[in-house]
PDB file of C-alpha atoms in Angstrom:
ATOM      1  CA  UNK A   1      98.486 141.464  78.655  1.00  0.00           C
ATOM      2  CA  UNK A   2     101.807 142.385  80.275  1.00  0.00           C
ATOM      3  CA  UNK A   3     100.675 140.612  83.435  1.00  0.00           C
ATOM      4  CA  UNK A   4      99.776 137.468  81.485  1.00  0.00           C
ATOM      5  CA  UNK A   5     103.155 137.514  79.726  1.00  0.00           C
ATOM      6  CA  UNK A   6     104.912 137.859  83.075  1.00  0.00           C
ATOM      7  CA  UNK A   7     103.063 134.763  84.284  1.00  0.00           C
ATOM      8  CA  UNK A   8     103.631 132.670  81.165  1.00  0.00           C
ATOM      9  CA  UNK A   9     107.240 133.610  80.402  1.00  0.00           C
ATOM     10  CA  UNK A  10     108.798 131.721  83.330  1.00  0.00           C
ATOM     11  CA  UNK A  11     106.337 128.874  82.811  1.00  0.00           C
ATOM     12  CA  UNK A  12     106.818 128.211  79.085  1.00  0.00           C
ATOM     13  CA  UNK A  13     110.310 129.720  79.206  1.00  0.00           C
ATOM     14  CA  UNK A  14     111.532 126.852  81.394  1.00  0.00           C
ATOM     15  CA  UNK A  15     109.992 124.339  78.986  1.00  0.00           C
ATOM     16  CA  UNK A  16     111.778 126.085  76.110  1.00  0.00           C
ATOM     17  CA  UNK A  17     115.089 126.073  78.011  1.00  0.00           C
ATOM     18  CA  UNK A  18     114.748 122.340  78.592  1.00  0.00           C
ATOM     19  CA  UNK A  19     113.911 121.798  74.923  1.00  0.00           C
ATOM     20  CA  UNK A  20     116.940 123.823  73.745  1.00  0.00           C
ATOM     21  CA  UNK A  21     119.254 122.142  76.266  1.00  0.00           C
ATOM     22  CA  UNK A  22     118.221 118.693  75.045  1.00  0.00           C
ATOM     23  CA  UNK A  23     118.735 119.652  71.400  1.00  0.00           C
ATOM     24  CA  UNK A  24     122.082 121.338  72.105  1.00  0.00           C
ATOM     25  CA  UNK A  25     123.655 118.711  74.366  1.00  0.00           C
ATOM     26  CA  UNK A  26     122.167 115.677  72.606  1.00  0.00           C
ATOM     27  CA  UNK A  27     122.066 113.707  75.834  1.00  0.00           C
ATOM     28  CA  UNK A  28     120.270 110.348  75.599  1.00  0.00           C
ATOM     29  CA  UNK A  29     116.786 109.967  77.051  1.00  0.00           C
ATOM     30  CA  UNK A  30     118.205 107.878  79.888  1.00  0.00           C
ATOM     31  CA  UNK A  31     120.088 110.949  81.177  1.00  0.00           C
ATOM     32  CA  UNK A  32     116.755 112.383  82.304  1.00  0.00           C
ATOM     33  CA  UNK A  33     116.091 109.442  84.608  1.00  0.00           C
ATOM     34  CA  UNK A  34     117.420 110.806  87.886  1.00  0.00           C
ATOM     35  CA  UNK A  35     115.830 114.219  87.391  1.00  0.00           C
ATOM     36  CA  UNK A  36     112.453 112.550  86.836  1.00  0.00           C
ATOM     37  CA  UNK A  37     113.067 110.430  89.924  1.00  0.00           C
ATOM     38  CA  UNK A  38     113.741 113.561  91.983  1.00  0.00           C
ATOM     39  CA  UNK A  39     110.622 115.263  90.643  1.00  0.00           C
ATOM     40  CA  UNK A  40     108.257 112.325  91.144  1.00  0.00           C
ATOM     41  CA  UNK A  41     109.609 110.948  94.421  1.00  0.00           C
ATOM     42  CA  UNK A  42     110.847 114.067  96.224  1.00  0.00           C
ATOM     43  CA  UNK A  43     109.984 117.526  94.856  1.00  0.00           C
ATOM     44  CA  UNK A  44     106.318 117.151  93.839  1.00  0.00           C
ATOM     45  CA  UNK A  45     105.381 114.965  96.843  1.00  0.00           C
ATOM     46  CA  UNK A  46     106.939 117.606  99.106  1.00  0.00           C
ATOM     47  CA  UNK A  47     104.879 120.287  97.377  1.00  0.00           C
ATOM     48  CA  UNK A  48     101.626 118.313  97.759  1.00  0.00           C
ATOM     49  CA  UNK A  49     102.395 117.527 101.404  1.00  0.00           C
ATOM     50  CA  UNK A  50     103.125 121.176 102.096  1.00  0.00           C
ATOM     51  CA  UNK A  51      99.932 122.389 100.416  1.00  0.00           C
ATOM     52  CA  UNK A  52      97.680 119.875 102.142  1.00  0.00           C
ATOM     53  CA  UNK A  53      99.237 119.665 105.598  1.00  0.00           C
ATOM     54  CA  UNK A  54      99.005 123.431 106.147  1.00  0.00           C
ATOM     55  CA  UNK A  55      95.330 123.640 105.170  1.00  0.00           C
ATOM     56  CA  UNK A  56      92.341 123.404 107.561  1.00  0.00           C
ATOM     57  CA  UNK A  57      90.899 119.899 107.405  1.00  0.00           C
ATOM     58  CA  UNK A  58      87.387 121.129 106.562  1.00  0.00           C
ATOM     59  CA  UNK A  59      88.687 122.462 103.236  1.00  0.00           C
ATOM     60  CA  UNK A  60      90.197 119.071 102.406  1.00  0.00           C
ATOM     61  CA  UNK A  61      86.966 117.103 102.680  1.00  0.00           C
ATOM     62  CA  UNK A  62      85.039 118.716  99.821  1.00  0.00           C
ATOM     63  CA  UNK A  63      83.558 115.576  98.300  1.00  0.00           C
ATOM     64  CA  UNK A  64      81.346 117.735  96.064  1.00  0.00           C
ATOM     65  CA  UNK A  65      84.404 119.392  94.540  1.00  0.00           C
ATOM     66  CA  UNK A  66      86.119 116.067  93.862  1.00  0.00           C
ATOM     67  CA  UNK A  67      82.983 114.423  92.438  1.00  0.00           C
ATOM     68  CA  UNK A  68      82.270 117.379  90.147  1.00  0.00           C
ATOM     69  CA  UNK A  69      85.814 117.352  88.803  1.00  0.00           C
ATOM     70  CA  UNK A  70      85.732 113.617  88.092  1.00  0.00           C
ATOM     71  CA  UNK A  71      82.302 113.880  86.427  1.00  0.00           C
ATOM     72  CA  UNK A  72      83.380 116.685  84.074  1.00  0.00           C
ATOM     73  CA  UNK A  73      86.676 115.025  83.153  1.00  0.00           C
ATOM     74  CA  UNK A  74      85.118 111.663  82.418  1.00  0.00           C
ATOM     75  CA  UNK A  75      82.274 113.243  80.451  1.00  0.00           C
ATOM     76  CA  UNK A  76      84.975 114.376  77.994  1.00  0.00           C
ATOM     77  CA  UNK A  77      86.618 110.951  78.209  1.00  0.00           C
ATOM     78  CA  UNK A  78      83.347 109.145  77.393  1.00  0.00           C
ATOM     79  CA  UNK A  79      82.578 111.517  74.503  1.00  0.00           C
ATOM     80  CA  UNK A  80      85.964 110.885  72.885  1.00  0.00           C
ATOM     81  CA  UNK A  81      85.661 107.161  73.519  1.00  0.00           C
ATOM     82  CA  UNK A  82      82.275 107.127  71.785  1.00  0.00           C
ATOM     83  CA  UNK A  83      83.637 109.070  68.789  1.00  0.00           C
ATOM     84  CA  UNK A  84      86.582 106.720  68.441  1.00  0.00           C
ATOM     85  CA  UNK A  85      84.508 103.579  68.829  1.00  0.00           C
ATOM     86  CA  UNK A  86      81.248 104.430  67.060  1.00  0.00           C
ATOM     87  CA  UNK A  87      82.312 106.981  64.460  1.00  0.00           C
ATOM     88  CA  UNK A  88      85.848 105.919  63.579  1.00  0.00           C
ATOM     89  CA  UNK A  89      85.534 102.227  64.450  1.00  0.00           C
ATOM     90  CA  UNK A  90      88.777 102.105  66.444  1.00  0.00           C
ATOM     91  CA  UNK A  91      89.665  99.229  68.754  1.00  0.00           C
ATOM     92  CA  UNK A  92      88.827  99.365  72.444  1.00  0.00           C
ATOM     93  CA  UNK A  93      92.514  99.750  73.325  1.00  0.00           C
ATOM     94  CA  UNK A  94      93.041 102.592  70.822  1.00  0.00           C
ATOM     95  CA  UNK A  95      89.911 104.355  72.060  1.00  0.00           C
ATOM     96  CA  UNK A  96      91.198 104.157  75.629  1.00  0.00           C
ATOM     97  CA  UNK A  97      94.493 105.916  74.870  1.00  0.00           C
ATOM     98  CA  UNK A  98      92.779 108.464  72.589  1.00  0.00           C
ATOM     99  CA  UNK A  99      90.280 109.309  75.316  1.00  0.00           C
ATOM    100  CA  UNK A 100      93.020 109.764  77.893  1.00  0.00           C
ATOM    101  CA  UNK A 101      94.808 112.036  75.394  1.00  0.00           C
ATOM    102  CA  UNK A 102      91.778 114.339  75.448  1.00  0.00           C
ATOM    103  CA  UNK A 103      90.920 114.129  79.145  1.00  0.00           C
ATOM    104  CA  UNK A 104      94.183 113.504  81.055  1.00  0.00           C
ATOM    105  CA  UNK A 105      96.039 116.791  81.370  1.00  0.00           C
ATOM    106  CA  UNK A 106      99.613 117.330  82.501  1.00  0.00           C
ATOM    107  CA  UNK A 107      98.342 118.397  85.919  1.00  0.00           C
ATOM    108  CA  UNK A 108     101.168 116.877  87.949  1.00  0.00           C
ATOM    109  CA  UNK A 109     104.115 118.514  86.170  1.00  0.00           C
ATOM    110  CA  UNK A 110     102.519 121.741  84.949  1.00  0.00           C
ATOM    111  CA  UNK A 111      99.551 122.316  87.257  1.00  0.00           C
ATOM    112  CA  UNK A 112     101.016 123.341  90.622  1.00  0.00           C
ATOM    113  CA  UNK A 113     103.544 125.818  89.248  1.00  0.00           C
ATOM    114  CA  UNK A 114     101.120 127.614  86.944  1.00  0.00           C
ATOM    115  CA  UNK A 115      98.134 127.642  89.317  1.00  0.00           C
ATOM    116  CA  UNK A 116     100.092 128.944  92.302  1.00  0.00           C
ATOM    117  CA  UNK A 117     101.872 131.507  90.152  1.00  0.00           C
ATOM    118  CA  UNK A 118      98.648 132.750  88.549  1.00  0.00           C
ATOM    119  CA  UNK A 119      96.171 132.402  91.417  1.00  0.00           C
ATOM    120  CA  UNK A 120      98.241 132.422  94.592  1.00  0.00           C
ATOM    121  CA  UNK A 121      98.185 130.174  97.665  1.00  0.00           C
ATOM    122  CA  UNK A 122      94.380 130.045  97.573  1.00  0.00           C
ATOM    123  CA  UNK A 123      94.644 127.604  94.666  1.00  0.00           C
ATOM    124  CA  UNK A 124      96.783 125.165  96.654  1.00  0.00           C
ATOM    125  CA  UNK A 125      94.043 122.932  98.041  1.00  0.00           C
ATOM    126  CA  UNK A 126      91.924 122.492  94.877  1.00  0.00           C
ATOM    127  CA  UNK A 127      95.100 121.805  92.888  1.00  0.00           C
ATOM    128  CA  UNK A 128      96.234 119.114  95.347  1.00  0.00           C
ATOM    129  CA  UNK A 129      92.776 117.488  95.433  1.00  0.00           C
ATOM    130  CA  UNK A 130      92.433 117.404  91.644  1.00  0.00           C
ATOM    131  CA  UNK A 131      95.901 115.960  91.095  1.00  0.00           C
ATOM    132  CA  UNK A 132      95.497 113.328  93.792  1.00  0.00           C
ATOM    133  CA  UNK A 133      92.038 112.031  92.905  1.00  0.00           C
ATOM    134  CA  UNK A 134      92.290 112.334  89.110  1.00  0.00           C
ATOM    135  CA  UNK A 135      95.585 110.447  89.055  1.00  0.00           C
ATOM    136  CA  UNK A 136      94.197 107.765  91.368  1.00  0.00           C
ATOM    137  CA  UNK A 137      91.187 107.216  89.111  1.00  0.00           C
ATOM    138  CA  UNK A 138      93.286 107.233  85.931  1.00  0.00           C
ATOM    139  CA  UNK A 139      95.520 104.538  87.449  1.00  0.00           C
ATOM    140  CA  UNK A 140      92.374 102.426  87.943  1.00  0.00           C
ATOM    141  CA  UNK A 141      90.557 103.102  84.668  1.00  0.00           C
ATOM    142  CA  UNK A 142      93.508 102.586  82.290  1.00  0.00           C
ATOM    143  CA  UNK A 143      94.443  99.003  83.281  1.00  0.00           C
ATOM    144  CA  UNK A 144      90.777  98.052  83.721  1.00  0.00           C
ATOM    145  CA  UNK A 145      89.897  99.097  80.156  1.00  0.00           C
ATOM    146  CA  UNK A 146      93.061  97.528  78.766  1.00  0.00           C
ATOM    147  CA  UNK A 147      92.130  94.275  80.492  1.00  0.00           C
ATOM    148  CA  UNK A 148      88.676  94.481  78.911  1.00  0.00           C
ATOM    149  CA  UNK A 149      90.353  95.051  75.533  1.00  0.00           C
ATOM    150  CA  UNK A 150      92.445  91.927  76.009  1.00  0.00           C
ATOM    151  CA  UNK A 151      95.763  93.778  75.972  1.00  0.00           C
ATOM    152  CA  UNK A 152      96.440  93.036  79.630  1.00  0.00           C
ATOM    153  CA  UNK A 153      97.211  89.340  80.021  1.00  0.00           C
ATOM    154  CA  UNK A 154      97.328  89.302  83.821  1.00  0.00           C
ATOM    155  CA  UNK A 155      94.744  87.395  85.816  1.00  0.00           C
ATOM    156  CA  UNK A 156      91.961  89.334  87.522  1.00  0.00           C
ATOM    157  CA  UNK A 157      93.620  88.912  90.905  1.00  0.00           C
ATOM    158  CA  UNK A 158      96.994  90.118  89.626  1.00  0.00           C
ATOM    159  CA  UNK A 159      95.356  93.065  87.873  1.00  0.00           C
ATOM    160  CA  UNK A 160      93.439  94.173  90.960  1.00  0.00           C
ATOM    161  CA  UNK A 161      96.503  93.750  93.176  1.00  0.00           C
ATOM    162  CA  UNK A 162      98.647  95.791  90.789  1.00  0.00           C
ATOM    163  CA  UNK A 163      96.044  98.574  90.575  1.00  0.00           C
ATOM    164  CA  UNK A 164      95.764  98.739  94.372  1.00  0.00           C
ATOM    165  CA  UNK A 165      99.545  98.803  94.700  1.00  0.00           C
ATOM    166  CA  UNK A 166      99.989 101.585  92.138  1.00  0.00           C
ATOM    167  CA  UNK A 167      97.281 103.733  93.693  1.00  0.00           C
ATOM    168  CA  UNK A 168      98.245 103.139  97.320  1.00  0.00           C
ATOM    169  CA  UNK A 169     102.004 103.510  96.847  1.00  0.00           C
ATOM    170  CA  UNK A 170     102.175 106.343  94.323  1.00  0.00           C
ATOM    171  CA  UNK A 171     104.285 109.184  95.783  1.00  0.00           C
ATOM    172  CA  UNK A 172     101.614 111.800  94.985  1.00  0.00           C
ATOM    173  CA  UNK A 173      98.935 109.781  96.780  1.00  0.00           C
ATOM    174  CA  UNK A 174     101.148 108.952  99.767  1.00  0.00           C
ATOM    175  CA  UNK A 175     102.288 112.546 100.248  1.00  0.00           C
ATOM    176  CA  UNK A 176      98.746 113.880  99.960  1.00  0.00           C
ATOM    177  CA  UNK A 177      97.479 111.258 102.427  1.00  0.00           C
ATOM    178  CA  UNK A 178     100.261 112.198 104.855  1.00  0.00           C
ATOM    179  CA  UNK A 179      99.254 115.835 104.484  1.00  0.00           C
ATOM    180  CA  UNK A 180      95.635 114.912 105.248  1.00  0.00           C
ATOM    181  CA  UNK A 181      96.751 113.105 108.426  1.00  0.00           C
ATOM    182  CA  UNK A 182      98.883 116.007 109.634  1.00  0.00           C
ATOM    183  CA  UNK A 183      96.073 118.486 108.982  1.00  0.00           C
ATOM    184  CA  UNK A 184      93.419 116.307 110.649  1.00  0.00           C
ATOM    185  CA  UNK A 185      95.519 115.598 113.742  1.00  0.00           C
ATOM    186  CA  UNK A 186      96.875 119.170 113.970  1.00  0.00           C
ATOM    187  CA  UNK A 187     100.428 117.872 114.215  1.00  0.00           C
ATOM    188  CA  UNK A 188     103.077 120.548 114.740  1.00  0.00           C
ATOM    189  CA  UNK A 189     105.908 120.017 112.287  1.00  0.00           C
ATOM    190  CA  UNK A 190     109.471 120.701 113.473  1.00  0.00           C
ATOM    191  CA  UNK A 191     111.002 123.811 111.925  1.00  0.00           C
ATOM    192  CA  UNK A 192     113.888 121.859 110.380  1.00  0.00           C
ATOM    193  CA  UNK A 193     111.432 119.462 108.708  1.00  0.00           C
ATOM    194  CA  UNK A 194     109.336 122.361 107.390  1.00  0.00           C
ATOM    195  CA  UNK A 195     112.420 123.943 105.857  1.00  0.00           C
ATOM    196  CA  UNK A 196     113.387 120.683 104.145  1.00  0.00           C
ATOM    197  CA  UNK A 197     109.879 120.365 102.713  1.00  0.00           C
ATOM    198  CA  UNK A 198     109.955 124.003 101.587  1.00  0.00           C
ATOM    199  CA  UNK A 199     113.303 123.548  99.789  1.00  0.00           C
ATOM    200  CA  UNK A 200     112.063 120.482  97.962  1.00  0.00           C
ATOM    201  CA  UNK A 201     108.710 122.115  97.107  1.00  0.00           C
ATOM    202  CA  UNK A 202     110.437 125.170  95.646  1.00  0.00           C
ATOM    203  CA  UNK A 203     112.352 122.933  93.247  1.00  0.00           C
ATOM    204  CA  UNK A 204     109.235 121.136  91.990  1.00  0.00           C
ATOM    205  CA  UNK A 205     107.971 123.564  89.353  1.00  0.00           C
ATOM    206  CA  UNK A 206     111.331 124.563  87.760  1.00  0.00           C
ATOM    207  CA  UNK A 207     112.574 120.979  87.560  1.00  0.00           C
ATOM    208  CA  UNK A 208     109.260 119.638  86.237  1.00  0.00           C
ATOM    209  CA  UNK A 209     108.999 122.302  83.531  1.00  0.00           C
ATOM    210  CA  UNK A 210     112.628 121.820  82.462  1.00  0.00           C
ATOM    211  CA  UNK A 211     112.114 118.051  82.306  1.00  0.00           C
ATOM    212  CA  UNK A 212     108.963 118.603  80.248  1.00  0.00           C
ATOM    213  CA  UNK A 213     110.980 120.571  77.679  1.00  0.00           C
ATOM    214  CA  UNK A 214     113.656 117.882  77.506  1.00  0.00           C
ATOM    215  CA  UNK A 215     111.008 115.187  77.070  1.00  0.00           C
ATOM    216  CA  UNK A 216     109.405 117.060  74.174  1.00  0.00           C
ATOM    217  CA  UNK A 217     112.783 117.467  72.468  1.00  0.00           C
ATOM    218  CA  UNK A 218     113.569 113.766  72.786  1.00  0.00           C
ATOM    219  CA  UNK A 219     110.185 112.674  71.448  1.00  0.00           C
ATOM    220  CA  UNK A 220     110.228 113.363  67.677  1.00  0.00           C
ATOM    221  CA  UNK A 221     107.015 113.910  65.728  1.00  0.00           C
ATOM    222  CA  UNK A 222     106.832 110.729  63.655  1.00  0.00           C
ATOM    223  CA  UNK A 223     103.137 110.139  63.127  1.00  0.00           C
ATOM    224  CA  UNK A 224     100.287 112.633  63.391  1.00  0.00           C
ATOM    225  CA  UNK A 225      97.055 110.935  64.437  1.00  0.00           C
ATOM    226  CA  UNK A 226      93.954 111.344  62.293  1.00  0.00           C
ATOM    227  CA  UNK A 227      92.119 112.032  65.555  1.00  0.00           C
ATOM    228  CA  UNK A 228      94.143 115.205  66.262  1.00  0.00           C
ATOM    229  CA  UNK A 229      91.503 117.593  64.807  1.00  0.00           C
ATOM    230  CA  UNK A 230      89.065 116.711  67.564  1.00  0.00           C
ATOM    231  CA  UNK A 231      91.380 115.564  70.384  1.00  0.00           C
ATOM    232  CA  UNK A 232      93.260 118.875  70.563  1.00  0.00           C
ATOM    233  CA  UNK A 233      90.165 121.122  70.895  1.00  0.00           C
ATOM    234  CA  UNK A 234      88.624 118.582  73.285  1.00  0.00           C
ATOM    235  CA  UNK A 235      91.624 118.777  75.604  1.00  0.00           C
ATOM    236  CA  UNK A 236      92.430 122.475  75.399  1.00  0.00           C
ATOM    237  CA  UNK A 237      88.938 123.962  75.001  1.00  0.00           C
ATOM    238  CA  UNK A 238      86.136 121.486  75.700  1.00  0.00           C
ATOM    239  CA  UNK A 239      87.633 120.034  78.884  1.00  0.00           C
ATOM    240  CA  UNK A 240      87.967 123.388  80.721  1.00  0.00           C
ATOM    241  CA  UNK A 241      84.497 124.422  79.503  1.00  0.00           C
ATOM    242  CA  UNK A 242      83.016 121.159  80.831  1.00  0.00           C
ATOM    243  CA  UNK A 243      84.743 121.669  84.183  1.00  0.00           C
ATOM    244  CA  UNK A 244      83.520 125.261  84.397  1.00  0.00           C
ATOM    245  CA  UNK A 245      79.910 124.354  83.558  1.00  0.00           C
ATOM    246  CA  UNK A 246      79.913 121.487  86.064  1.00  0.00           C
ATOM    247  CA  UNK A 247      81.361 123.660  88.843  1.00  0.00           C
ATOM    248  CA  UNK A 248      78.949 126.536  88.315  1.00  0.00           C
ATOM    249  CA  UNK A 249      75.991 124.155  87.970  1.00  0.00           C
ATOM    250  CA  UNK A 250      76.745 122.556  91.325  1.00  0.00           C
ATOM    251  CA  UNK A 251      77.698 125.869  92.954  1.00  0.00           C
ATOM    252  CA  UNK A 252      79.036 126.538  96.426  1.00  0.00           C
ATOM    253  CA  UNK A 253      82.710 126.773  95.468  1.00  0.00           C
ATOM    254  CA  UNK A 254      85.067 129.650  96.157  1.00  0.00           C
ATOM    255  CA  UNK A 255      85.974 131.629  93.009  1.00  0.00           C
ATOM    256  CA  UNK A 256      89.643 130.621  93.229  1.00  0.00           C
ATOM    257  CA  UNK A 257      88.633 126.941  93.396  1.00  0.00           C
ATOM    258  CA  UNK A 258      86.643 127.283  90.161  1.00  0.00           C
ATOM    259  CA  UNK A 259      89.486 129.197  88.509  1.00  0.00           C
ATOM    260  CA  UNK A 260      92.073 126.600  89.599  1.00  0.00           C
ATOM    261  CA  UNK A 261      89.932 123.743  88.273  1.00  0.00           C
ATOM    262  CA  UNK A 262      89.473 125.444  84.902  1.00  0.00           C
ATOM    263  CA  UNK A 263      93.176 126.270  84.681  1.00  0.00           C
ATOM    264  CA  UNK A 264      94.215 122.679  85.349  1.00  0.00           C
ATOM    265  CA  UNK A 265      91.644 121.393  82.851  1.00  0.00           C
ATOM    266  CA  UNK A 266      93.070 123.515  80.025  1.00  0.00           C
ATOM    267  CA  UNK A 267      96.574 122.035  80.327  1.00  0.00           C
ATOM    268  CA  UNK A 268      97.969 119.885  77.479  1.00  0.00           C
ATOM    269  CA  UNK A 269      97.952 116.098  77.362  1.00  0.00           C
ATOM    270  CA  UNK A 270      99.912 114.383  80.131  1.00  0.00           C
ATOM    271  CA  UNK A 271     103.115 112.511  79.356  1.00  0.00           C
ATOM    272  CA  UNK A 272     101.603 109.607  81.297  1.00  0.00           C
ATOM    273  CA  UNK A 273      99.348 108.971  78.274  1.00  0.00           C
ATOM    274  CA  UNK A 274     102.437 107.997  76.281  1.00  0.00           C
ATOM    275  CA  UNK A 275     103.644 105.856  79.196  1.00  0.00           C
ATOM    276  CA  UNK A 276     100.324 103.975  79.283  1.00  0.00           C
ATOM    277  CA  UNK A 277     100.401 103.491  75.515  1.00  0.00           C
ATOM    278  CA  UNK A 278     104.001 102.273  75.672  1.00  0.00           C
ATOM    279  CA  UNK A 279     103.176  99.854  78.497  1.00  0.00           C
ATOM    280  CA  UNK A 280     100.505  98.126  76.406  1.00  0.00           C
ATOM    281  CA  UNK A 281     102.049  98.693  72.950  1.00  0.00           C
ATOM    282  CA  UNK A 282      99.050 100.756  71.814  1.00  0.00           C
ATOM    283  CA  UNK A 283      98.937 104.117  70.010  1.00  0.00           C
ATOM    284  CA  UNK A 284     102.473 105.003  71.178  1.00  0.00           C
ATOM    285  CA  UNK A 285     103.789 107.246  68.388  1.00  0.00           C
ATOM    286  CA  UNK A 286     100.425 108.958  68.043  1.00  0.00           C
ATOM    287  CA  UNK A 287     100.239 109.555  71.797  1.00  0.00           C
ATOM    288  CA  UNK A 288     103.694 111.128  71.652  1.00  0.00           C
ATOM    289  CA  UNK A 289     102.592 113.356  68.767  1.00  0.00           C
ATOM    290  CA  UNK A 290      99.444 114.373  70.633  1.00  0.00           C
ATOM    291  CA  UNK A 291     101.453 115.421  73.686  1.00  0.00           C
ATOM    292  CA  UNK A 292     103.772 117.536  71.541  1.00  0.00           C
ATOM    293  CA  UNK A 293     100.975 119.138  69.504  1.00  0.00           C
ATOM    294  CA  UNK A 294      98.740 119.934  72.483  1.00  0.00           C
ATOM    295  CA  UNK A 295     101.719 121.396  74.356  1.00  0.00           C
ATOM    296  CA  UNK A 296     102.582 123.685  71.433  1.00  0.00           C
ATOM    297  CA  UNK A 297      98.973 124.838  70.997  1.00  0.00           C
ATOM    298  CA  UNK A 298      98.593 125.292  74.757  1.00  0.00           C
ATOM    299  CA  UNK A 299     100.956 128.269  74.611  1.00  0.00           C
ATOM    300  CA  UNK A 300      98.072 130.107  72.935  1.00  0.00           C
ATOM    301  CA  UNK A 301      95.094 128.469  74.638  1.00  0.00           C
ATOM    302  CA  UNK A 302      96.470 128.627  78.188  1.00  0.00           C
ATOM    303  CA  UNK A 303      97.278 132.287  77.585  1.00  0.00           C
ATOM    304  CA  UNK A 304      93.684 132.918  76.496  1.00  0.00           C
ATOM    305  CA  UNK A 305      92.269 131.064  79.490  1.00  0.00           C
ATOM    306  CA  UNK A 306      94.529 133.059  81.807  1.00  0.00           C
ATOM    307  CA  UNK A 307      93.306 136.304  80.241  1.00  0.00           C
ATOM    308  CA  UNK A 308      89.704 135.200  80.778  1.00  0.00           C
ATOM    309  CA  UNK A 309      90.388 134.205  84.391  1.00  0.00           C
ATOM    310  CA  UNK A 310      92.562 137.132  85.454  1.00  0.00           C
ATOM    311  CA  UNK A 311      90.422 139.780  83.750  1.00  0.00           C
ATOM    312  CA  UNK A 312      87.243 138.626  85.495  1.00  0.00           C
ATOM    313  CA  UNK A 313      85.601 137.509  82.233  1.00  0.00           C
ATOM    314  CA  UNK A 314      84.959 134.045  83.659  1.00  0.00           C
ATOM    315  CA  UNK A 315      81.497 134.212  85.261  1.00  0.00           C
ATOM    316  CA  UNK A 316      81.268 132.516  88.624  1.00  0.00           C
ATOM    317  CA  UNK A 317      77.610 131.606  88.191  1.00  0.00           C
ATOM    318  CA  UNK A 318      75.806 130.437  85.059  1.00  0.00           C
ATOM    319  CA  UNK A 319      72.688 129.115  86.711  1.00  0.00           C
ATOM    320  CA  UNK A 320      70.524 131.166  89.107  1.00  0.00           C
TER     321      UNK A 320
END
């Protein structure tokens, strides 16, 4: 337990510091803009480039790992979509945001820092692959479903062009692709460049966690969704279980890859879910509440998942 506390204290402690700082200084939300810019366009891309570019190329081409992750994540997405649509009778647009709330974890901001801290450098490649490919698919699925719901008024050509642009030019995707190229071509990086990348990468986790705390403080809990009773357990419990079952069913993955995938799956709802809702004017306040509530509950659930992983209670094979 002491080991788990030592892992979680810096992680959730930085979120708490950001939360307290925002409440104490009462800075406007706009004051966070440049820090978010640094995180998204410099620190996290440097971290992803570093992780990928220094990894043997054969480890980066695990299509089975990527496909299994996508299948498990979207199984949860489809289940929540079906509940919202068929059981609760929600609109297509509402169901889309609700489903992302239960299947789109805060893997970009929270994932790298926690996984590398808890599991070591061996978790670097699976973390980078999950973040890159999940984000790319989310950027495609969200506008496509919103267009089907009629909330996206762009023409088909404009929609496709915008999706391609967002996927191709996203800093996470570009940095990961550059890392792939360097690894595949065995390019020797100059020492000065490596040091710059290292400095930026080291800043990624602290800045992202602090910004997460500030964001939570500036996003008041105005409206609790009726869907919370099943979205929260779906995100924090069902999603990691689905990922674990899928990984062990397929088999052939290193233990640390399975552990990293489960750890990323148990993270709370991503702030991007609120951004998507805000972009289309759908489920905004409830998305904000879901992010806050899942983040608070994740203090307990992530701790429990870490105990299971670090104590060896997570079996690495369910099927003979």
